[in-house]
GROMACS .gro file of C-alpha atoms in nm:
model
  492
    1UNK     CA    1  17.082  14.852   5.917
    2UNK     CA    2  16.890  14.843   6.248
    3UNK     CA    3  16.613  14.645   6.077
    4UNK     CA    4  16.863  14.389   5.951
    5UNK     CA    5  17.015  14.348   6.298
    6UNK     CA    6  16.675  14.274   6.451
    7UNK     CA    7  16.599  14.018   6.179
    8UNK     CA    8  16.944  13.863   6.218
    9UNK     CA    9  16.889  13.826   6.595
   10UNK     CA   10  16.556  13.648   6.531
   11UNK     CA   11  16.724  13.419   6.277
   12UNK     CA   12  17.011  13.340   6.514
   13UNK     CA   13  16.770  13.248   6.794
   14UNK     CA   14  16.584  13.015   6.561
   15UNK     CA   15  16.889  12.862   6.395
   16UNK     CA   16  17.067  12.813   6.727
   17UNK     CA   17  16.766  12.622   6.859
   18UNK     CA   18  16.749  12.398   6.551
   19UNK     CA   19  17.122  12.322   6.563
   20UNK     CA   20  17.104  12.240   6.934
   21UNK     CA   21  16.844  11.973   6.850
   22UNK     CA   22  17.091  11.823   6.603
   23UNK     CA   23  17.362  11.814   6.871
   24UNK     CA   24  17.125  11.655   7.124
   25UNK     CA   25  17.027  11.371   6.891
   26UNK     CA   26  17.387  11.321   6.779
   27UNK     CA   27  17.447  11.173   7.124
   28UNK     CA   28  17.148  10.938   7.087
   29UNK     CA   29  17.224  10.802   6.737
   30UNK     CA   30  17.400  10.466   6.762
   31UNK     CA   31  17.274  10.257   6.469
   32UNK     CA   32  17.137  10.286   6.117
   33UNK     CA   33  16.788  10.213   6.255
   34UNK     CA   34  16.831  10.519   6.478
   35UNK     CA   35  16.981  10.736   6.203
   36UNK     CA   36  16.733  10.647   5.928
   37UNK     CA   37  16.403  10.569   6.109
   38UNK     CA   38  16.455  10.683   6.468
   39UNK     CA   39  16.415  10.313   6.559
   40UNK     CA   40  16.042  10.337   6.472
   41UNK     CA   41  15.936  10.529   6.782
   42UNK     CA   42  15.762  10.843   6.654
   43UNK     CA   43  15.425  10.947   6.795
   44UNK     CA   44  15.121  11.064   6.595
   45UNK     CA   45  15.185  11.438   6.631
   46UNK     CA   46  15.552  11.425   6.532
   47UNK     CA   47  15.481  11.182   6.246
   48UNK     CA   48  15.204  11.395   6.096
   49UNK     CA   49  15.372  11.734   6.134
   50UNK     CA   50  15.708  11.598   6.021
   51UNK     CA   51  15.553  11.437   5.711
   52UNK     CA   52  15.375  11.756   5.607
   53UNK     CA   53  15.662  11.995   5.688
   54UNK     CA   54  15.904  11.781   5.487
   55UNK     CA   55  15.645  11.762   5.209
   56UNK     CA   56  15.545  12.126   5.169
   57UNK     CA   57  15.889  12.287   5.188
   58UNK     CA   58  15.977  12.643   5.088
   59UNK     CA   59  15.763  12.609   4.777
   60UNK     CA   60  15.446  12.637   4.991
   61UNK     CA   61  15.559  12.974   5.127
   62UNK     CA   62  15.728  13.093   4.809
   63UNK     CA   63  15.650  12.887   4.497
   64UNK     CA   64  15.272  12.843   4.540
   65UNK     CA   65  15.207  13.203   4.658
   66UNK     CA   66  15.416  13.322   4.363
   67UNK     CA   67  15.199  13.123   4.123
   68UNK     CA   68  14.881  13.254   4.292
   69UNK     CA   69  15.018  13.611   4.266
   70UNK     CA   70  15.019  13.564   3.889
   71UNK     CA   71  14.730  13.321   3.834
   72UNK     CA   72  14.486  13.379   4.121
   73UNK     CA   73  14.246  13.091   4.195
   74UNK     CA   74  14.388  12.899   3.899
   75UNK     CA   75  14.670  12.806   4.139
   76UNK     CA   76  14.410  12.640   4.359
   77UNK     CA   77  14.402  12.333   4.135
   78UNK     CA   78  14.755  12.244   4.246
   79UNK     CA   79  14.647  12.285   4.608
   80UNK     CA   80  14.340  12.065   4.552
   81UNK     CA   81  14.544  11.796   4.375
   82UNK     CA   82  14.797  11.793   4.658
   83UNK     CA   83  14.528  11.777   4.926
   84UNK     CA   84  14.360  11.479   4.756
   85UNK     CA   85  14.695  11.306   4.709
   86UNK     CA   86  14.785  11.363   5.074
   87UNK     CA   87  14.456  11.210   5.188
   88UNK     CA   88  14.492  10.905   4.963
   89UNK     CA   89  14.848  10.847   5.082
   90UNK     CA   90  14.753  10.855   5.451
   91UNK     CA   91  14.432  10.659   5.400
   92UNK     CA   92  14.549  10.374   5.179
   93UNK     CA   93  14.929  10.354   5.191
   94UNK     CA   94  15.047  10.455   5.539
   95UNK     CA   95  14.923  10.166   5.751
   96UNK     CA   96  15.007   9.889   5.507
   97UNK     CA   97  15.353  10.032   5.438
   98UNK     CA   98  15.425  10.056   5.813
   99UNK     CA   99  15.336   9.689   5.862
  100UNK     CA  100  15.493   9.554   5.544
  101UNK     CA  101  15.829   9.721   5.593
  102UNK     CA  102  15.868   9.571   5.938
  103UNK     CA  103  15.754   9.228   5.820
  104UNK     CA  104  15.994   9.252   5.525
  105UNK     CA  105  16.302   9.201   5.739
  106UNK     CA  106  16.262   9.541   5.911
  107UNK     CA  107  16.333   9.734   5.590
  108UNK     CA  108  16.479  10.080   5.656
  109UNK     CA  109  16.462  10.235   5.307
  110UNK     CA  110  16.229  10.207   5.008
  111UNK     CA  111  16.485  10.011   4.798
  112UNK     CA  112  16.547   9.794   5.105
  113UNK     CA  113  16.175   9.714   5.121
  114UNK     CA  114  16.145   9.635   4.750
  115UNK     CA  115  16.441   9.396   4.762
  116UNK     CA  116  16.309   9.217   5.071
  117UNK     CA  117  15.952   9.217   4.940
  118UNK     CA  118  16.054   9.024   4.627
  119UNK     CA  119  16.353   8.840   4.778
  120UNK     CA  120  16.574   8.982   4.505
  121UNK     CA  121  16.921   8.825   4.515
  122UNK     CA  122  17.062   9.032   4.229
  123UNK     CA  123  17.050   9.361   4.423
  124UNK     CA  124  16.895   9.531   4.117
  125UNK     CA  125  16.581   9.621   4.314
  126UNK     CA  126  16.811   9.796   4.558
  127UNK     CA  127  17.055   9.961   4.317
  128UNK     CA  128  16.822  10.088   4.039
  129UNK     CA  129  16.581  10.264   4.281
  130UNK     CA  130  16.878  10.411   4.468
  131UNK     CA  131  17.009  10.562   4.143
  132UNK     CA  132  16.677  10.740   4.080
  133UNK     CA  133  16.661  10.850   4.444
  134UNK     CA  134  17.002  11.013   4.413
  135UNK     CA  135  16.919  11.179   4.077
  136UNK     CA  136  16.586  11.328   4.180
  137UNK     CA  137  16.686  11.419   4.535
  138UNK     CA  138  16.983  11.616   4.409
  139UNK     CA  139  16.737  11.808   4.190
  140UNK     CA  140  16.481  11.840   4.472
  141UNK     CA  141  16.735  11.951   4.733
  142UNK     CA  142  16.864  12.216   4.494
  143UNK     CA  143  16.514  12.373   4.496
  144UNK     CA  144  16.542  12.413   4.873
  145UNK     CA  145  16.881  12.574   4.839
  146UNK     CA  146  16.745  12.812   4.572
  147UNK     CA  147  16.465  12.910   4.811
  148UNK     CA  148  16.718  12.969   5.088
  149UNK     CA  149  16.934  13.179   4.858
  150UNK     CA  150  16.637  13.394   4.756
  151UNK     CA  151  16.536  13.434   5.120
  152UNK     CA  152  16.872  13.571   5.238
  153UNK     CA  153  16.918  13.769   4.918
  154UNK     CA  154  16.578  13.940   4.958
  155UNK     CA  155  16.606  14.009   5.332
  156UNK     CA  156  16.970  14.104   5.371
  157UNK     CA  157  17.073  14.205   5.021
  158UNK     CA  158  17.349  13.942   5.029
  159UNK     CA  159  17.499  13.823   4.702
  160UNK     CA  160  17.305  13.516   4.591
  161UNK     CA  161  17.601  13.279   4.616
  162UNK     CA  162  17.680  13.377   4.977
  163UNK     CA  163  17.313  13.353   5.070
  164UNK     CA  164  17.297  13.007   4.913
  165UNK     CA  165  17.598  12.879   5.109
  166UNK     CA  166  17.467  13.017   5.439
  167UNK     CA  167  17.132  12.841   5.412
  168UNK     CA  168  17.290  12.515   5.298
  169UNK     CA  169  17.534  12.512   5.589
  170UNK     CA  170  17.264  12.506   5.856
  171UNK     CA  171  17.063  12.232   5.681
  172UNK     CA  172  17.368  12.013   5.636
  173UNK     CA  173  17.484  12.067   5.995
  174UNK     CA  174  17.187  11.928   6.179
  175UNK     CA  175  17.117  11.657   5.920
  176UNK     CA  176  17.479  11.549   5.950
  177UNK     CA  177  17.473  11.547   6.327
  178UNK     CA  178  17.137  11.423   6.445
  179UNK     CA  179  16.993  11.209   6.168
  180UNK     CA  180  16.626  11.112   6.150
  181UNK     CA  181  16.517  11.205   6.503
  182UNK     CA  182  16.675  11.550   6.475
  183UNK     CA  183  16.508  11.601   6.137
  184UNK     CA  184  16.166  11.487   6.263
  185UNK     CA  185  16.166  11.696   6.579
  186UNK     CA  186  16.285  12.005   6.394
  187UNK     CA  187  16.019  11.929   6.130
  188UNK     CA  188  15.756  11.925   6.404
  189UNK     CA  189  15.862  12.269   6.527
  190UNK     CA  190  15.898  12.399   6.174
  191UNK     CA  191  15.554  12.266   6.076
  192UNK     CA  192  15.396  12.463   6.360
  193UNK     CA  193  15.588  12.776   6.257
  194UNK     CA  194  15.489  12.739   5.891
  195UNK     CA  195  15.122  12.696   5.987
  196UNK     CA  196  15.097  13.016   6.189
  197UNK     CA  197  15.313  13.219   5.950
  198UNK     CA  198  15.111  13.130   5.640
  199UNK     CA  199  14.789  13.229   5.824
  200UNK     CA  200  14.921  13.544   5.988
  201UNK     CA  201  15.057  13.720   5.678
  202UNK     CA  202  14.743  13.725   5.456
  203UNK     CA  203  14.515  13.788   5.758
  204UNK     CA  204  14.719  14.089   5.872
  205UNK     CA  205  14.750  14.228   5.518
  206UNK     CA  206  14.373  14.195   5.471
  207UNK     CA  207  14.313  14.376   5.801
  208UNK     CA  208  14.542  14.661   5.695
  209UNK     CA  209  14.354  14.690   5.365
  210UNK     CA  210  14.027  14.738   5.554
  211UNK     CA  211  13.902  14.384   5.605
  212UNK     CA  212  13.806  14.085   5.389
  213UNK     CA  213  13.536  14.264   5.187
  214UNK     CA  214  13.760  14.558   5.101
  215UNK     CA  215  14.045  14.322   5.014
  216UNK     CA  216  13.829  14.112   4.781
  217UNK     CA  217  13.699  14.428   4.613
  218UNK     CA  218  14.054  14.558   4.566
  219UNK     CA  219  14.167  14.230   4.409
  220UNK     CA  220  13.861  14.224   4.182
  221UNK     CA  221  13.930  14.581   4.070
  222UNK     CA  222  14.288  14.497   3.981
  223UNK     CA  223  14.205  14.173   3.798
  224UNK     CA  224  13.857  14.022   3.799
  225UNK     CA  225  13.991  13.704   3.636
  226UNK     CA  226  14.172  13.623   3.962
  227UNK     CA  227  13.847  13.472   4.091
  228UNK     CA  228  13.798  13.247   3.788
  229UNK     CA  229  13.978  12.918   3.857
  230UNK     CA  230  13.941  12.818   3.490
  231UNK     CA  231  14.119  13.124   3.351
  232UNK     CA  232  14.496  13.126   3.301
  233UNK     CA  233  14.719  13.433   3.354
  234UNK     CA  234  14.731  13.501   2.979
  235UNK     CA  235  14.352  13.533   2.970
  236UNK     CA  236  14.281  13.201   2.796
  237UNK     CA  237  14.064  12.929   2.945
  238UNK     CA  238  14.229  12.631   3.105
  239UNK     CA  239  14.216  12.321   2.885
  240UNK     CA  240  14.192  11.955   2.976
  241UNK     CA  241  14.567  11.904   2.949
  242UNK     CA  242  14.641  12.193   3.185
  243UNK     CA  243  14.370  12.077   3.427
  244UNK     CA  244  14.497  11.719   3.434
  245UNK     CA  245  14.854  11.844   3.475
  246UNK     CA  246  14.764  12.059   3.776
  247UNK     CA  247  14.557  11.788   3.943
  248UNK     CA  248  14.824  11.531   3.858
  249UNK     CA  249  15.044  11.668   4.135
  250UNK     CA  250  14.847  11.447   4.371
  251UNK     CA  251  14.981  11.130   4.205
  252UNK     CA  252  15.329  11.218   4.323
  253UNK     CA  253  15.257  11.139   4.687
  254UNK     CA  254  15.269  10.763   4.641
  255UNK     CA  255  15.636  10.776   4.546
  256UNK     CA  256  15.799  11.040   4.768
  257UNK     CA  257  16.061  10.857   4.982
  258UNK     CA  258  16.102  11.146   5.231
  259UNK     CA  259  15.727  11.134   5.308
  260UNK     CA  260  15.684  10.756   5.299
  261UNK     CA  261  15.966  10.710   5.548
  262UNK     CA  262  15.752  10.891   5.811
  263UNK     CA  263  15.484  10.623   5.778
  264UNK     CA  264  15.751  10.360   5.831
  265UNK     CA  265  15.881  10.529   6.147
  266UNK     CA  266  15.563  10.569   6.352
  267UNK     CA  267  15.546  10.375   6.676
  268UNK     CA  268  15.236  10.175   6.581
  269UNK     CA  269  15.008  10.153   6.278
  270UNK     CA  270  14.714  10.216   6.514
  271UNK     CA  271  14.836  10.573   6.563
  272UNK     CA  272  14.815  10.652   6.191
  273UNK     CA  273  14.444  10.738   6.200
  274UNK     CA  274  14.500  11.022   6.447
  275UNK     CA  275  14.811  11.130   6.258
  276UNK     CA  276  14.608  11.148   5.934
  277UNK     CA  277  14.347  11.379   6.091
  278UNK     CA  278  14.619  11.613   6.219
  279UNK     CA  279  14.798  11.611   5.883
  280UNK     CA  280  14.486  11.675   5.673
  281UNK     CA  281  14.379  11.968   5.892
  282UNK     CA  282  14.725  12.122   5.854
  283UNK     CA  283  14.733  12.064   5.477
  284UNK     CA  284  14.385  12.197   5.398
  285UNK     CA  285  14.432  12.520   5.594
  286UNK     CA  286  14.795  12.580   5.494
  287UNK     CA  287  14.748  12.528   5.119
  288UNK     CA  288  14.440  12.751   5.115
  289UNK     CA  289  14.632  13.021   5.302
  290UNK     CA  290  14.927  12.991   5.062
  291UNK     CA  291  14.698  13.070   4.767
  292UNK     CA  292  14.554  13.363   4.965
  293UNK     CA  293  14.904  13.504   5.024
  294UNK     CA  294  14.953  13.546   4.650
  295UNK     CA  295  14.607  13.686   4.585
  296UNK     CA  296  14.607  13.930   4.877
  297UNK     CA  297  14.964  14.030   4.790
  298UNK     CA  298  14.842  14.142   4.447
  299UNK     CA  299  14.628  14.408   4.613
  300UNK     CA  300  14.853  14.483   4.910
  301UNK     CA  301  15.190  14.546   4.745
  302UNK     CA  302  15.232  14.888   4.586
  303UNK     CA  303  15.532  14.786   4.376
  304UNK     CA  304  15.435  14.493   4.149
  305UNK     CA  305  15.656  14.186   4.127
  306UNK     CA  306  15.769  14.032   3.799
  307UNK     CA  307  15.944  13.714   3.679
  308UNK     CA  308  16.113  13.504   3.944
  309UNK     CA  309  16.056  13.785   4.197
  310UNK     CA  310  15.689  13.683   4.218
  311UNK     CA  311  15.806  13.396   4.439
  312UNK     CA  312  15.921  13.649   4.702
  313UNK     CA  313  15.566  13.785   4.758
  314UNK     CA  314  15.546  13.629   5.108
  315UNK     CA  315  15.888  13.771   5.201
  316UNK     CA  316  15.813  14.121   5.075
  317UNK     CA  317  15.472  14.131   5.248
  318UNK     CA  318  15.625  14.017   5.576
  319UNK     CA  319  15.895  14.282   5.561
  320UNK     CA  320  15.637  14.549   5.482
  321UNK     CA  321  15.380  14.455   5.750
  322UNK     CA  322  15.575  14.363   6.062
  323UNK     CA  323  15.841  14.510   6.287
  324UNK     CA  324  16.194  14.382   6.209
  325UNK     CA  325  16.214  14.131   6.496
  326UNK     CA  326  15.861  13.998   6.436
  327UNK     CA  327  15.938  13.980   6.063
  328UNK     CA  328  16.253  13.786   6.148
  329UNK     CA  329  16.053  13.529   6.342
  330UNK     CA  330  15.797  13.491   6.062
  331UNK     CA  331  16.066  13.471   5.797
  332UNK     CA  332  16.230  13.202   6.007
  333UNK     CA  333  15.924  12.996   5.914
  334UNK     CA  334  16.032  13.022   5.549
  335UNK     CA  335  16.376  12.902   5.646
  336UNK     CA  336  16.204  12.633   5.853
  337UNK     CA  337  16.011  12.516   5.549
  338UNK     CA  338  16.326  12.504   5.339
  339UNK     CA  339  16.528  12.327   5.606
  340UNK     CA  340  16.260  12.069   5.689
  341UNK     CA  341  16.238  11.935   5.334
  342UNK     CA  342  16.603  11.972   5.233
  343UNK     CA  343  16.719  11.791   5.546
  344UNK     CA  344  16.470  11.507   5.490
  345UNK     CA  345  16.578  11.471   5.130
  346UNK     CA  346  16.946  11.472   5.218
  347UNK     CA  347  16.889  11.208   5.483
  348UNK     CA  348  16.693  10.973   5.253
  349UNK     CA  349  16.944  11.014   4.969
  350UNK     CA  350  17.237  10.953   5.203
  351UNK     CA  351  17.061  10.650   5.348
  352UNK     CA  352  17.006  10.511   4.999
  353UNK     CA  353  17.375  10.546   4.924
  354UNK     CA  354  17.491  10.388   5.251
  355UNK     CA  355  17.237  10.104   5.261
  356UNK     CA  356  17.184  10.037   4.892
  357UNK     CA  357  17.525  10.105   4.738
  358UNK     CA  358  17.793  10.092   5.004
  359UNK     CA  359  17.661   9.801   5.207
  360UNK     CA  360  17.534   9.600   4.909
  361UNK     CA  361  17.823   9.645   4.666
  362UNK     CA  362  18.130   9.772   4.848
  363UNK     CA  363  18.134   9.648   5.206
  364UNK     CA  364  17.870   9.390   5.291
  365UNK     CA  365  18.004   9.339   5.643
  366UNK     CA  366  18.005   9.708   5.734
  367UNK     CA  367  17.914   9.772   6.097
  368UNK     CA  368  17.647  10.011   6.222
  369UNK     CA  369  17.889  10.284   6.323
  370UNK     CA  370  18.063  10.269   5.985
  371UNK     CA  371  17.732  10.293   5.798
  372UNK     CA  372  17.624  10.596   6.002
  373UNK     CA  373  17.949  10.775   5.912
  374UNK     CA  374  17.917  10.676   5.545
  375UNK     CA  375  17.567  10.828   5.551
  376UNK     CA  376  17.704  11.148   5.702
  377UNK     CA  377  17.976  11.173   5.438
  378UNK     CA  378  17.710  11.112   5.171
  379UNK     CA  379  17.514  11.410   5.304
  380UNK     CA  380  17.812  11.634   5.230
  381UNK     CA  381  17.861  11.499   4.877
  382UNK     CA  382  17.493  11.513   4.780
  383UNK     CA  383  17.455  11.864   4.926
  384UNK     CA  384  17.755  11.980   4.724
  385UNK     CA  385  17.602  11.851   4.400
  386UNK     CA  386  17.268  12.014   4.485
  387UNK     CA  387  17.448  12.343   4.550
  388UNK     CA  388  17.603  12.333   4.204
  389UNK     CA  389  17.256  12.296   4.048
  390UNK     CA  390  17.123  12.580   4.266
  391UNK     CA  391  17.382  12.834   4.153
  392UNK     CA  392  17.147  12.988   3.894
  393UNK     CA  393  16.944  13.261   4.072
  394UNK     CA  394  16.697  13.273   3.780
  395UNK     CA  395  16.563  12.927   3.868
  396UNK     CA  396  16.194  12.906   3.960
  397UNK     CA  397  16.144  12.704   4.278
  398UNK     CA  398  15.810  12.562   4.164
  399UNK     CA  399  15.958  12.438   3.834
  400UNK     CA  400  16.243  12.254   4.007
  401UNK     CA  401  16.007  12.097   4.262
  402UNK     CA  402  15.766  11.991   3.986
  403UNK     CA  403  16.046  11.805   3.803
  404UNK     CA  404  16.170  11.612   4.107
  405UNK     CA  405  15.815  11.549   4.232
  406UNK     CA  406  15.723  11.393   3.897
  407UNK     CA  407  16.039  11.181   3.897
  408UNK     CA  408  15.966  11.025   4.234
  409UNK     CA  409  15.593  10.992   4.172
  410UNK     CA  410  15.637  10.810   3.841
  411UNK     CA  411  15.937  10.596   3.936
  412UNK     CA  412  15.819  10.476   4.277
  413UNK     CA  413  15.444  10.542   4.304
  414UNK     CA  414  15.324  10.257   4.078
  415UNK     CA  415  15.597  10.024   4.210
  416UNK     CA  416  15.496  10.085   4.571
  417UNK     CA  417  15.121  10.060   4.511
  418UNK     CA  418  15.149   9.730   4.324
  419UNK     CA  419  15.393   9.594   4.584
  420UNK     CA  420  15.143   9.668   4.860
  421UNK     CA  421  14.815   9.580   4.686
  422UNK     CA  422  14.872   9.342   4.391
  423UNK     CA  423  14.977   8.985   4.469
  424UNK     CA  424  15.060   8.909   4.105
  425UNK     CA  425  15.327   9.182   4.080
  426UNK     CA  426  15.673   9.033   4.028
  427UNK     CA  427  16.026   9.148   4.085
  428UNK     CA  428  16.086   9.198   3.712
  429UNK     CA  429  15.757   9.383   3.672
  430UNK     CA  430  15.834   9.628   3.951
  431UNK     CA  431  16.186   9.680   3.819
  432UNK     CA  432  16.046   9.752   3.471
  433UNK     CA  433  15.800  10.001   3.623
  434UNK     CA  434  16.068  10.191   3.813
  435UNK     CA  435  16.292  10.222   3.507
  436UNK     CA  436  16.001  10.312   3.276
  437UNK     CA  437  15.858  10.574   3.512
  438UNK     CA  438  16.191  10.738   3.591
  439UNK     CA  439  16.314  10.749   3.230
  440UNK     CA  440  15.979  10.874   3.099
  441UNK     CA  441  15.996  11.176   3.331
  442UNK     CA  442  16.358  11.251   3.241
  443UNK     CA  443  16.283  11.233   2.866
  444UNK     CA  444  15.935  11.392   2.867
  445UNK     CA  445  16.064  11.693   3.062
  446UNK     CA  446  16.313  11.774   2.785
  447UNK     CA  447  16.050  11.782   2.511
  448UNK     CA  448  15.734  11.884   2.703
  449UNK     CA  449  15.503  11.692   2.467
  450UNK     CA  450  15.156  11.852   2.443
  451UNK     CA  451  15.233  12.065   2.749
  452UNK     CA  452  15.134  11.768   2.967
  453UNK     CA  453  15.299  11.746   3.311
  454UNK     CA  454  15.550  11.464   3.294
  455UNK     CA  455  15.415  11.281   3.599
  456UNK     CA  456  15.101  11.176   3.407
  457UNK     CA  457  15.267  10.977   3.124
  458UNK     CA  458  15.540  10.858   3.361
  459UNK     CA  459  15.292  10.718   3.614
  460UNK     CA  460  15.065  10.554   3.355
  461UNK     CA  461  15.347  10.399   3.153
  462UNK     CA  462  15.509  10.267   3.471
  463UNK     CA  463  15.182  10.099   3.574
  464UNK     CA  464  15.149   9.951   3.226
  465UNK     CA  465  15.506   9.820   3.234
  466UNK     CA  466  15.451   9.655   3.573
  467UNK     CA  467  15.129   9.492   3.453
  468UNK     CA  468  15.265   9.360   3.121
  469UNK     CA  469  15.598   9.231   3.255
  470UNK     CA  470  15.437   9.076   3.565
  471UNK     CA  471  15.176   8.896   3.353
  472UNK     CA  472  15.450   8.760   3.122
  473UNK     CA  473  15.662   8.662   3.422
  474UNK     CA  474  15.621   8.354   3.641
  475UNK     CA  475  15.385   8.414   3.933
  476UNK     CA  476  15.573   8.475   4.260
  477UNK     CA  477  15.602   8.161   4.471
  478UNK     CA  478  15.518   8.352   4.786
  479UNK     CA  479  15.489   8.711   4.895
  480UNK     CA  480  15.497   8.937   5.194
  481UNK     CA  481  15.120   8.958   5.143
  482UNK     CA  482  15.092   8.599   5.266
  483UNK     CA  483  15.286   8.687   5.581
  484UNK     CA  484  15.075   8.996   5.628
  485UNK     CA  485  14.753   8.794   5.601
  486UNK     CA  486  14.887   8.547   5.854
  487UNK     CA  487  14.973   8.817   6.100
  488UNK     CA  488  14.635   8.984   6.043
  489UNK     CA  489  14.569   9.325   6.189
  490UNK     CA  490  14.828   9.300   6.463
  491UNK     CA  491  14.962   9.611   6.628
  492UNK     CA  492  15.283   9.664   6.433
   0.00000   0.00000   0.00000
């Protein structure tokens, strides 16, 4: 009981601080530009840390270590795919997206940009993407709530449902109150916490085992195959389909609205180079450490973990190694990871509803204050639907994340890339790509053809649809690319 009290105190200190940030920015949120993009005034450090904290989520501290606990270095392929995808996103997409969205009538959301980019009068390029955003973000947010439920269930022994509601309440509170600036600043703090926590746990466990050499020997003794990245947990060798599926995670980055919105919000495109260096350092170290947590945990934990409990390896190690209050602070990093992504997803989904449904279809003359309150109400509705999906405690966090990640990557990745880099892409082509990519993921997931990760066929078929329909369509009379070329490399 004393241990729980110390952990609770640490959690309360952390949660109180996060919620105070939400209250502070509530007083500074006056328009949709403030609520959705922070009026484009983020610096390099906050942009980079916010993007990566909202990206990695609780799955980096729970899902990936859980996979590594079972599969060893085989889990490293996911980490490598994600690292490569992160680099490509920052290197090729970030700067152009930042400039294009401002040139395209100061677009605030991804559907907003697509409609303005192609001057779509039918609103289909706003409504169809918004539908997929709502579908996949409800799924994605539910993974964060599952992680939160497992966290409180493991630490405090709370019933899963109560633990789920407690974690969801805090996320919804500061998203509801502060909007984008609150989310980004809490993401910055949470990103720092996640970084040190994911390093501290495996390093301390290795020290207690007698050092790196002793730890490696202990892991090798338990399961020598852990050091073979090509060997799966069942002892078979990884095939081309499994390899492509694991590396295919990197394709998802080009279509994640909650990450792309950070590129749109930075103060100037010239700050993106520094932001990329900060982000890549964080990603490379953090993902490597996450794999180490699972591998070291295999040797460190006396009682083995099975089934969905493998995803609690970080939590169990933390509880075993540290004093209750210190454990509470480290475990707050898990809650930080969960909150950072869930809040970002809720905000983007709510923004899509307010901007792309409410304003476009229901009330075209809605004022800024009204739209902010519609967004806040949307947060409550979307969170409630995500909670319903999260009610099953047997859900694997990594599986839920993989589904939503594929949905966004296939639906929006090809559409965004062609909109930024291919002049010949047309409104109908991009619309066909979004529908093809999104539906392919939804259908492929149900049948799991060939065991291939659904993002691969979804992404490729979406690109093909954009190419074929655009080539059959009339060439666009003009494009944002022309405006961009005219402006040149101005500081936008």
